[in-house]
Amino acid sequence: MTAAVERLEHLVDDADSGILAGHGKTESVKPDTTVKRRSARVTRPVQRNSLELEIPNIADSWDARLSVEPKTPPAKPKAISDFVLPTLQAHPRHVESARPAQPKRGLVERILAYLLGAEASALKSALSASVRPLATLMLFSLAIHLLIVSAAIVTMMIIDRAVTAHSFHVLAEWVVFGLALCGAYAALDLSRHRICVRIGDDIDRQIHRAIFATELRNAVQARSSKNSASDDLEGLLYPFSSMSLLGFLDALCAPVLIAAIFALSIPLGIFAVAAIMITMMIVRALRRYSKKLKAAQSDSGARAKAFTRDLHSHAETFSVMGTIARPLHRWHSLYDQWRSARLKNSDQIGTLLTTLASLRILLTILFGTMAAGLALVQTLSIGAFIASVLLFACALDMMARPTRRMSHLSEALLHARRLNGVLATSQAVTSTTHWPRPSGQFDVQKLRLAAPGTGRLIVNGASFTVGPGQILAITGSSGSGKSTVLKALAGQWPIFGGSIGLDGRRVDHSIGDSIGQHIGYLAQGAKLMPGSVAENISSFRVSDATDDVIKAAEAADAHRFVKKLPNGYDTDIDVDSACLTHGQMQRIALARAYYNTPQLVLLDNPDANLDHPGRLALLSALHGMRKNGQTIILVTQHADVLAVADLVVWLDAGRQRASGAPEDVLRRLHDDETSSVATKPVHSVEKADDEELEDPYDRMSA
């Protein structure tokens, strides 16, 4: 198209020069004929790639210019490109070709996409950044193998030249050269070991935060996985720490040694290739057999360990009832099966390893015998005979080990694929949406929540509204979904259907720190973290007993016993919290929910493990928070706590049976227990079918 445009511009330039040359001699020039002829040439359609362009007729403009006879030469007309290019830009093909080309993926990206999948993740970025260090490892491995070949050549030279010539001077020279090679070998090998370890550490540094965030989100949403992301990360990094990767690189560079054997003797090279192939096939078969033995051992061991854990948790019950002998007999039986499987596995694996070692020795002897025969017929020197044996032994060792190292690499690839999928589909634990301090107006409409992994509805159609200065109590039988509703209100459980509104804004499954700092939360089965009492109350925001910490402890009736602890608020709480009772732990957890006067207070069974004074302190704290204009939503089954609420929601098997004033809902509860005839709830809620639905987590991931 560019050539056509240039040709058309050239034609116009010719027309321009001809007309200007005839200016002042109009009687000898035939402008009409000339212009018509050139006009006919210019207006001829230009065809290229099925694109037809009509060039505007410029003859009329030239006729008008000739009739005026200007005193100054006329301005040069516009170039043809001024007419053609706008037409080309308007053409759809030109527009498509003008779009910026998509960046092509490099070789590394294609390999990672083939091995791990097409999803982009932090793991792929970390592996891409490790390409150059891995290439350095490969170069170091190649250099080490070249040094091994050089060492074999030095040995050959010592025997062929120094020994046969009986020259101590030549012997000393070659020995010094050999020592220098050994030093270079040690330096390269140590360097590549350190590089290998640091590659794994760099990958760990780049992705461990994202992995921990993913596990934290799964823990919050009660999602259990057979393979944890931390275990997958450990499996991915194992080849870097166990030097399995270096063994694999040695196997890739082993052909250098085989090529050196071929250089010494072609028959010896053929024998070396055949021996190495036979060894690799035998080792592969032995490893398959040993894997079956280990699987049988791990199954029996898993059963024994699981029964041991269960027996420890129920030891007190069996001891009190005098039936501990029966479980012990079962445990001894399971442990004997595990011990027998372990002994059998060890014996057979030992036999396999001995067989493999004997095979390698036998092949080395056969190779040495063949090399000695070639030396006897004087087709191979004595030095070359010894050097070839050394090279064969090294090559056989390097090619036999990768069958074990390859299993580590294949397992690491499986871990990497799982990690890539987790990191590619994981959502951030915190949200980037900024939330101002809320007023505390919750509006829940037809809320539906499902269990992770099964799609079974836990809550089906809950609706209520609560505002600042009000207390909402959720009650119901065990397993009715009370705690799940509280987690959804806190933004820690995905919403399957319906909506949760806070101050007119929709609450998703991860509301983040911007609003989380305004929420006081008490989970079911309160647990404390290792740290001081003050750190647990303040959620590690402060480490000293500040006024806010003491105020929260007093509201939870924990200040009195905390002062009696060995170091007061600085007393360290261990993992098992042996220094605290369950009631004291509950009060410290309540103080954590009260800390810093949050606008939203969500309490799951706050009266659990509390004695009478503790329950009175809880009721007093609830009245105080209501006066402060805070929004309180709690889960309870005790009538005295329900009585202080402004609104009570009754859940039964995931459905909302009633909601309203405490006295109305309590009366309904009493009527339901004393009568088998169902009565109409205070506020009926539309019911939905209990069908099995798709897992909301799978839908979110998709």
XYZ file of C-alpha atoms in Angstrom, residues 471 554-557 594 612-628 630 632 640-641 644:
28
model
C -28.760 -5.926 71.472
C -12.721 -4.534 84.464
C -15.716 -4.740 82.108
C -15.125 -8.495 81.745
C -14.596 -8.954 85.530
C -14.406 -5.077 74.751
C -22.553 -16.321 88.646
C -20.356 -13.218 89.244
C -18.984 -13.526 85.750
C -22.465 -13.683 84.282
C -23.543 -10.635 86.243
C -20.475 -8.798 84.935
C -21.446 -9.833 81.401
C -24.969 -8.446 81.817
C -23.573 -5.231 83.249
C -21.166 -4.896 80.314
C -24.021 -5.431 77.849
C -26.062 -2.659 79.478
C -23.050 -0.338 79.403
C -22.354 -0.974 75.709
C -25.993 -0.339 74.873
C -25.829 3.030 76.655
C -22.693 3.858 74.657
C -22.722 0.207 70.410
C -24.243 -5.913 70.092
C -31.230 -14.359 81.595
C -28.979 -13.196 78.732
C -31.644 -8.163 78.202
